CSV table of C-alpha atoms and ligand atoms in Angstrom, one decimal:
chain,number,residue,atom,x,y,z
A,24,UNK,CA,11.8,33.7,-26.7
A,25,UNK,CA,8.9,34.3,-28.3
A,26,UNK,CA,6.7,37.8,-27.1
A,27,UNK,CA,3.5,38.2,-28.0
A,28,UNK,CA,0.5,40.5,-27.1
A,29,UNK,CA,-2.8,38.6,-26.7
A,30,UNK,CA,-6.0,40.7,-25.7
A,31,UNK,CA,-3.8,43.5,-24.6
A,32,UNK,CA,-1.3,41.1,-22.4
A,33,UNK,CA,2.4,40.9,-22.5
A,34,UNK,CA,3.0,37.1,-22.7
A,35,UNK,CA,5.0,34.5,-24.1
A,36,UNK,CA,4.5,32.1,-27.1
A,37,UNK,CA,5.3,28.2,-26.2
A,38,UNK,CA,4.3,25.6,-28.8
A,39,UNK,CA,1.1,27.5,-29.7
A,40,UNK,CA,-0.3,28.2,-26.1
A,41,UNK,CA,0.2,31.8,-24.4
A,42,UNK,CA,1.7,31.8,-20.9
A,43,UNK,CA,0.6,35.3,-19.3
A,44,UNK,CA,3.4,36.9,-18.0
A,45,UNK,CA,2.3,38.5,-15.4
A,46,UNK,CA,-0.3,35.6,-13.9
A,47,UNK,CA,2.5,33.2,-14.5
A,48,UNK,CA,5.1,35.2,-12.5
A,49,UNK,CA,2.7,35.8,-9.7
A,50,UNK,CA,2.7,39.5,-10.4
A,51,UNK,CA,6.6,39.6,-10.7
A,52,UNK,CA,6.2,40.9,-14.4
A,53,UNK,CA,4.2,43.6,-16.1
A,54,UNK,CA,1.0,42.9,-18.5
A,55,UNK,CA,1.9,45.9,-20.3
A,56,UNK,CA,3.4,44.8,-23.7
A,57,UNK,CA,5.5,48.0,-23.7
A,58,UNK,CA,6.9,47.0,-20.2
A,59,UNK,CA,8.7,44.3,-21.4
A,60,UNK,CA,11.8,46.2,-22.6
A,61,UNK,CA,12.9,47.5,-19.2
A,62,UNK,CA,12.9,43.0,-17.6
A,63,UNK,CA,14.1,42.2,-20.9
A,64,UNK,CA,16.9,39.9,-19.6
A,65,UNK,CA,14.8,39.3,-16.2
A,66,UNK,CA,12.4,37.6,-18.8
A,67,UNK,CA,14.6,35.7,-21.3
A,68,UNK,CA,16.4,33.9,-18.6
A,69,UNK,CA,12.7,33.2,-16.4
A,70,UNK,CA,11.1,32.5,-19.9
A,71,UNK,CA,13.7,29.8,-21.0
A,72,UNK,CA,12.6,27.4,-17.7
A,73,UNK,CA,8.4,28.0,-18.5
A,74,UNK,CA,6.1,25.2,-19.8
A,75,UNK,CA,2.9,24.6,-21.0
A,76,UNK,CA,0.5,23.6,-18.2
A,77,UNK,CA,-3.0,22.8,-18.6
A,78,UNK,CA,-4.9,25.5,-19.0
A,79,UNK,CA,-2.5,28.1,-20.7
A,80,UNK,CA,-5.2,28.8,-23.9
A,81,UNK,CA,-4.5,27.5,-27.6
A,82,UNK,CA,-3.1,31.4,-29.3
A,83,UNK,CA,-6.3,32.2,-31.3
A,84,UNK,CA,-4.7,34.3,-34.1
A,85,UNK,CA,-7.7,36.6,-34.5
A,86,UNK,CA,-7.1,37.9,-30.8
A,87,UNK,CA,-3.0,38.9,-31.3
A,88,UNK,CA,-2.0,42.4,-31.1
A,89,UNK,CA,1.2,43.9,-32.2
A,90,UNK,CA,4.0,42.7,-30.0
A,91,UNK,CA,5.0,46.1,-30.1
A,92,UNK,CA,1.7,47.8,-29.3
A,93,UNK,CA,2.5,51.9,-28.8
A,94,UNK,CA,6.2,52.6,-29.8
A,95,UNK,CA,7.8,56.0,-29.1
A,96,UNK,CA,9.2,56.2,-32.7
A,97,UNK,CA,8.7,54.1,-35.8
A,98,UNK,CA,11.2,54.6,-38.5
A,99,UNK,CA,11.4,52.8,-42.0
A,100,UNK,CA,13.8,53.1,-44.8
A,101,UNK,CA,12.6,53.6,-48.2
A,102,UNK,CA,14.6,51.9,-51.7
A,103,UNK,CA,17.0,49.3,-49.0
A,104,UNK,CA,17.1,46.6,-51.5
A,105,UNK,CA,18.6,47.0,-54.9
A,106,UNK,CA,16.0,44.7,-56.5
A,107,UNK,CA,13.2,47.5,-55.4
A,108,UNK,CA,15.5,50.6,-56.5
A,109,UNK,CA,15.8,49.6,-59.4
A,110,UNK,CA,12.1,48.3,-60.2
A,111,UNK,CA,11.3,51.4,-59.5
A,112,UNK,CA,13.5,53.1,-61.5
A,113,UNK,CA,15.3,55.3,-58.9
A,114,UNK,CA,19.3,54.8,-58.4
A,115,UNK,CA,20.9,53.3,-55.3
A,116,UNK,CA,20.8,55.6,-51.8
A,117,UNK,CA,23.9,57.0,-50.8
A,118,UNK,CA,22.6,56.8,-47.5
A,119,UNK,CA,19.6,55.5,-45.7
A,120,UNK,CA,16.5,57.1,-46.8
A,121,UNK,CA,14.7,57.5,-43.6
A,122,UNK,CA,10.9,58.5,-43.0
A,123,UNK,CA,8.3,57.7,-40.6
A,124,UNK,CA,5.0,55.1,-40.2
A,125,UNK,CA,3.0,57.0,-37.3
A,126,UNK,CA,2.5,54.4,-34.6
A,127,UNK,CA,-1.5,54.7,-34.6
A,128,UNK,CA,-1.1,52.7,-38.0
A,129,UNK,CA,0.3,49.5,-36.0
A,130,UNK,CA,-2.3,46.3,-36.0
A,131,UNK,CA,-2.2,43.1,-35.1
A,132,UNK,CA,-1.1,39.9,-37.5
A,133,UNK,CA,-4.2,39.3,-38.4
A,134,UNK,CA,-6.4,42.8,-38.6
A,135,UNK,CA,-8.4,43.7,-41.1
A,136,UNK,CA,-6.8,46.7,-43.5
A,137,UNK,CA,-9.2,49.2,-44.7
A,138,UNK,CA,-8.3,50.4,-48.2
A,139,UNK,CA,-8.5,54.0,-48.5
A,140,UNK,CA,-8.2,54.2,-52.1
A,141,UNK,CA,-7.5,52.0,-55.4
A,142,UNK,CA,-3.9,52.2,-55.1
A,143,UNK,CA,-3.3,50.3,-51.9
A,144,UNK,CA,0.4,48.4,-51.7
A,145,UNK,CA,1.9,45.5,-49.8
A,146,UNK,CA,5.6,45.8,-49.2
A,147,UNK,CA,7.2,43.1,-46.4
A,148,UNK,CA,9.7,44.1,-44.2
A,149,UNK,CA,12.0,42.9,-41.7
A,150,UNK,CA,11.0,44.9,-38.3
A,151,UNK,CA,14.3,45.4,-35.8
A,152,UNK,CA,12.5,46.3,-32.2
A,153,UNK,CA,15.1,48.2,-30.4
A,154,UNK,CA,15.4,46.7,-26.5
A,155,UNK,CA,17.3,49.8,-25.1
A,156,UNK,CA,18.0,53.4,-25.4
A,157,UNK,CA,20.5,54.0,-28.1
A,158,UNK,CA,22.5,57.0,-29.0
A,159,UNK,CA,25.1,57.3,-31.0
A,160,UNK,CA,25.6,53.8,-31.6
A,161,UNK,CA,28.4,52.3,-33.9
A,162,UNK,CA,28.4,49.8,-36.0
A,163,UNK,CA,30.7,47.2,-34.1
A,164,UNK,CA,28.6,47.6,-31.1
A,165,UNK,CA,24.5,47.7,-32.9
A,166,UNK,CA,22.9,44.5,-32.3
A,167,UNK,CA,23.7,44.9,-28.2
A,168,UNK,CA,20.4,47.8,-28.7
A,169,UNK,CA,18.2,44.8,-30.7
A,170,UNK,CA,15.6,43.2,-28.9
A,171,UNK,CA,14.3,41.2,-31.5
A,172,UNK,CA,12.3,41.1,-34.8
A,173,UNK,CA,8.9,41.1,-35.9
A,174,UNK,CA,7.5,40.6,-39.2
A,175,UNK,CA,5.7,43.6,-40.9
A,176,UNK,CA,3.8,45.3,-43.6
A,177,UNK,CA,4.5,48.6,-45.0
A,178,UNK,CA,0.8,49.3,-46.5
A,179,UNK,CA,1.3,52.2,-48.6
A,180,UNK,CA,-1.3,54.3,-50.6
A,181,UNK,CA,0.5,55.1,-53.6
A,182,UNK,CA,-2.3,57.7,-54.5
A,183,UNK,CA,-1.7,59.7,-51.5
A,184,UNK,CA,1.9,59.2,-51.4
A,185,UNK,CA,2.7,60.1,-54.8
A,186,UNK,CA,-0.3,63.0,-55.1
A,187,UNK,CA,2.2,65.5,-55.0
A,188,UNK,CA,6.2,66.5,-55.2
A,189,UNK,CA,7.8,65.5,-53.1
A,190,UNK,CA,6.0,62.6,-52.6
A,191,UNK,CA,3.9,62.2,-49.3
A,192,UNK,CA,6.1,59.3,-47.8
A,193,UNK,CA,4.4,58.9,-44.2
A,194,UNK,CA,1.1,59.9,-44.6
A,195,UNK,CA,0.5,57.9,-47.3
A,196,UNK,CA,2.0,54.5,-45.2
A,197,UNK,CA,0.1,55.6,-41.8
A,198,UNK,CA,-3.3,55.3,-42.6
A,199,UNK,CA,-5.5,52.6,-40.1
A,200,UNK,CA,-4.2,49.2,-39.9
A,201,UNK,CA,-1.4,50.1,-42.5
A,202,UNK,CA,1.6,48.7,-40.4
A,203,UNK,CA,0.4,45.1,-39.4
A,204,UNK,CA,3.5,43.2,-37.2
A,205,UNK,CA,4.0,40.3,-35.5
A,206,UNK,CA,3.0,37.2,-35.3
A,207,UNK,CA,5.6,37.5,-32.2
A,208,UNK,CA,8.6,39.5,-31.0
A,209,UNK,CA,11.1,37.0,-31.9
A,210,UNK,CA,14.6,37.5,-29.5
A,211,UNK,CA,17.5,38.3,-31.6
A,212,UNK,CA,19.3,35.1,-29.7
A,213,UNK,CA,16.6,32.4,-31.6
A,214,UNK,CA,18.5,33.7,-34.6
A,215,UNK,CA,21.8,31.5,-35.7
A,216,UNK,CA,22.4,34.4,-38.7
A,217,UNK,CA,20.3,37.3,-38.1
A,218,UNK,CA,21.5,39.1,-40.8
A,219,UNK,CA,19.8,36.2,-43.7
A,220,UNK,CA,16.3,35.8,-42.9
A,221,UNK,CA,14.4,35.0,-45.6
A,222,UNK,CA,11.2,36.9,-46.5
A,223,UNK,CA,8.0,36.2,-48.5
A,224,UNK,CA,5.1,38.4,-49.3
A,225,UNK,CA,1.5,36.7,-51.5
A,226,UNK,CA,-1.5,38.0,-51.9
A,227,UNK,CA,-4.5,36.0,-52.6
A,228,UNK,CA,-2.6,33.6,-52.2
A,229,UNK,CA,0.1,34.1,-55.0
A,230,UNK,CA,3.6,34.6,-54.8
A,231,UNK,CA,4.7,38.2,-55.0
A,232,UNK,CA,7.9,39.0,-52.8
A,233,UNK,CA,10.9,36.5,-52.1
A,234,UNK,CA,14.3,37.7,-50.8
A,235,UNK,CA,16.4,37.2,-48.0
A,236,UNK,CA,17.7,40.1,-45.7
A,237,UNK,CA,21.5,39.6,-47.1
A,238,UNK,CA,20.5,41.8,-49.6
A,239,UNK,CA,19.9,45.1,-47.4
A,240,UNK,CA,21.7,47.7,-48.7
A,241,UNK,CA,22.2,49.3,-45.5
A,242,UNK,CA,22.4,46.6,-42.6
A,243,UNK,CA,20.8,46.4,-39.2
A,244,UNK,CA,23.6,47.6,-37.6
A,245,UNK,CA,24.2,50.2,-40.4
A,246,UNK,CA,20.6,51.6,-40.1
A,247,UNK,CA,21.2,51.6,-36.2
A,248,UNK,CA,24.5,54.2,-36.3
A,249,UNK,CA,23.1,56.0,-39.0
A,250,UNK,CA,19.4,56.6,-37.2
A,251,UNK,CA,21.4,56.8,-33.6
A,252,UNK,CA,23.9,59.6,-34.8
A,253,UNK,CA,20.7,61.5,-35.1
A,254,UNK,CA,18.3,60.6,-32.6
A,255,UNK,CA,18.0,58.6,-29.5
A,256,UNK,CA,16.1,55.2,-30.2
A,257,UNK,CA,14.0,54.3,-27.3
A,258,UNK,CA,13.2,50.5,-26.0
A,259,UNK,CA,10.8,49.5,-28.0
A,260,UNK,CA,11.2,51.8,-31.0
A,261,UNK,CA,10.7,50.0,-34.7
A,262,UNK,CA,12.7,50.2,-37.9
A,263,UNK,CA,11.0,49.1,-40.7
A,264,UNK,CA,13.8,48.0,-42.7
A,265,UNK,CA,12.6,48.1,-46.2
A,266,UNK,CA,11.1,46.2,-48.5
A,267,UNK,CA,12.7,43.8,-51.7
A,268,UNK,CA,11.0,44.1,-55.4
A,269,UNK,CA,7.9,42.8,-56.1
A,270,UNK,CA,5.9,45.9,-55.3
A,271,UNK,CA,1.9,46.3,-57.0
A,272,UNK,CA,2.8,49.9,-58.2
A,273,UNK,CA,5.6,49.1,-60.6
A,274,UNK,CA,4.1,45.5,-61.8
A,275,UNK,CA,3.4,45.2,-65.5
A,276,UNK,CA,0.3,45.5,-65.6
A,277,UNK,CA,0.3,47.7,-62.4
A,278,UNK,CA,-1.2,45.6,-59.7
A,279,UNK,CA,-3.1,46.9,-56.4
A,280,UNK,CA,-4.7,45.3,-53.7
A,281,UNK,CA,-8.7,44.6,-53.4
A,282,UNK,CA,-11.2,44.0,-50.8
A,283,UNK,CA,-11.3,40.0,-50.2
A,284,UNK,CA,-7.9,40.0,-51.2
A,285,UNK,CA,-5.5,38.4,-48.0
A,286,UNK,CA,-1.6,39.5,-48.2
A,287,UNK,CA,0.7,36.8,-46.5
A,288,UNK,CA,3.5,38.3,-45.2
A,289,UNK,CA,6.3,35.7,-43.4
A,290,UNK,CA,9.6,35.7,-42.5
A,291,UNK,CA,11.6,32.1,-41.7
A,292,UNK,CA,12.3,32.2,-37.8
A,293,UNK,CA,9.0,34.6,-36.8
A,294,UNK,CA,5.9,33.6,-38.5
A,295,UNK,CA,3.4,34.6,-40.7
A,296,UNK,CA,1.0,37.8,-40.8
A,297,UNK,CA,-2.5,37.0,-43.0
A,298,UNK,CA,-4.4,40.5,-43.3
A,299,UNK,CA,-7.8,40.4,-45.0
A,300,UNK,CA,-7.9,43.5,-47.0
A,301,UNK,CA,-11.5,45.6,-46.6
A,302,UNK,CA,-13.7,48.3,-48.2
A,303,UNK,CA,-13.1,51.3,-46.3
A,304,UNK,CA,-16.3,51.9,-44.2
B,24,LIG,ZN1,8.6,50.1,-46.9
């Protein structure tokens, strides 16, 4: 199954058209995007029977919204892949190194990013959408809380994050438009090894990222105990798992993003998210 927000409207993606939820369903579902989580399994079992019928529109891209619109909690997980620990000089985690985005930073797959200064960053990243409220979680039993995964972006202005010591993690990745996800809430079932998707990041339109998700340092299910000994995830909540090397800020010659620029960010299995990257107004 395939979730996607369009105009504001919880719906479902089938070969490129969007089937309103709740129009479909005569009202039996919500149109709230955030609703989905509590008729997750109501949906996935309705959803698998629906078809296109004329009439359901063509998805234009320009009018998705984040599958996950207005999360209670966003949490992502700084140096995850070895590749990026060590481009950037810092030495393996010992455990997951945990900050937040701020969820006013979400946008859609295809917003616009504002750049709020000259040292704006793309970093990819596998996004686990937690489908129920999770406390405590071990390992064994982890992927029972995972509704699905999105693609996303972990904008970061390395200016801002790194003005000061400590460094200024979640400011610094919250600004507007800064967490682009999507295209679609992909269902962790549409997944044969949801533990090896591979991941790509260009901008304009060359190469910069390329990994696969095998090489997390700390799992899916890992990040879930660790985050859940600590606090209670909530349907709907986001990890931003981390991001593999290929980073502007540690690029010889360092490289940062420009207005006109567009960074591609896709994972196999999900989809692609193209944001156009803009002087800040
Ligand atoms: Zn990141």
């Amino acid at each position: 199954m395939r979730i996607v927000n369009l105009d504001g409207r919880l719906g479902i993606e089938v070969k490129d058209r969007f089937i309103d939820l709740a129009t479909r369903s005569d009202g039996r579902f919500p149109s709230d995007p955030m609703a989905v989580f509590s008729v997750w399994e109501e949906v996935r079992s309705w959803a698998a029977d629906q078809t296109v019928v004329a009439g359901d529109p063509k998805i234009e891209l320009d009018r998705l919204g984040p599958p996950v619109p207005n999360p209670t909690q966003i949490f992502a997980i700084g140096l995850n892949y070895k590749d990026h620990a060590e481009e950037a000089g810092l030495p393996l985690p010992k455990s997951p190194m945990v900050f937040t985005k701020f969820p006013s930073c979400l946008a859609g797959p295809h917003a616009e990013v504002p750049l709020t200064s000259d040292r704006v960053d793309w970093e990819v990243e596998q996004v686990v959408v937690i489908g129920r409220e999770a406390h405590a979680v071990p390992v064994a039993q982890a992927w029972d809380f995972v509704a699905g995964f999105c693609v996303g972006q972990d904008i970061s202005d390395r200016r801002l994050q790194f003005s000061d010591k400590p460094p200024q993690f979640s400011l610094g990745k919250s600004a507007t438009a800064f967490g682009p996800l999507g295209p679609a809430l992909v269902s962790l079932d549409e997944f044969e090894a949801p533990d090896a998707l591979v991941l790509r990041c260009w901008v304009a339109g060359e190469q910069m990222q390329a990994s696969t998700t095998e090489n997390l340092i700390f799992s899916v299910p890992e990040l879930i105990e660790y985050i859940s000994a600590y606090c209670v995830l909530r349907p709907g909540d986001l990890i931003f798992t981390g991001t593999p090397g290929g980073v502007g800020s540690v690029r010889e010659p360092r490289r940062y993003l420009e207005a006109g620029e567009t960074i591609d960010s896709e994972i196999e299995g999900i989809g692609r998210l193209s944001n156009l990257c803009v002087a800040k107004g």
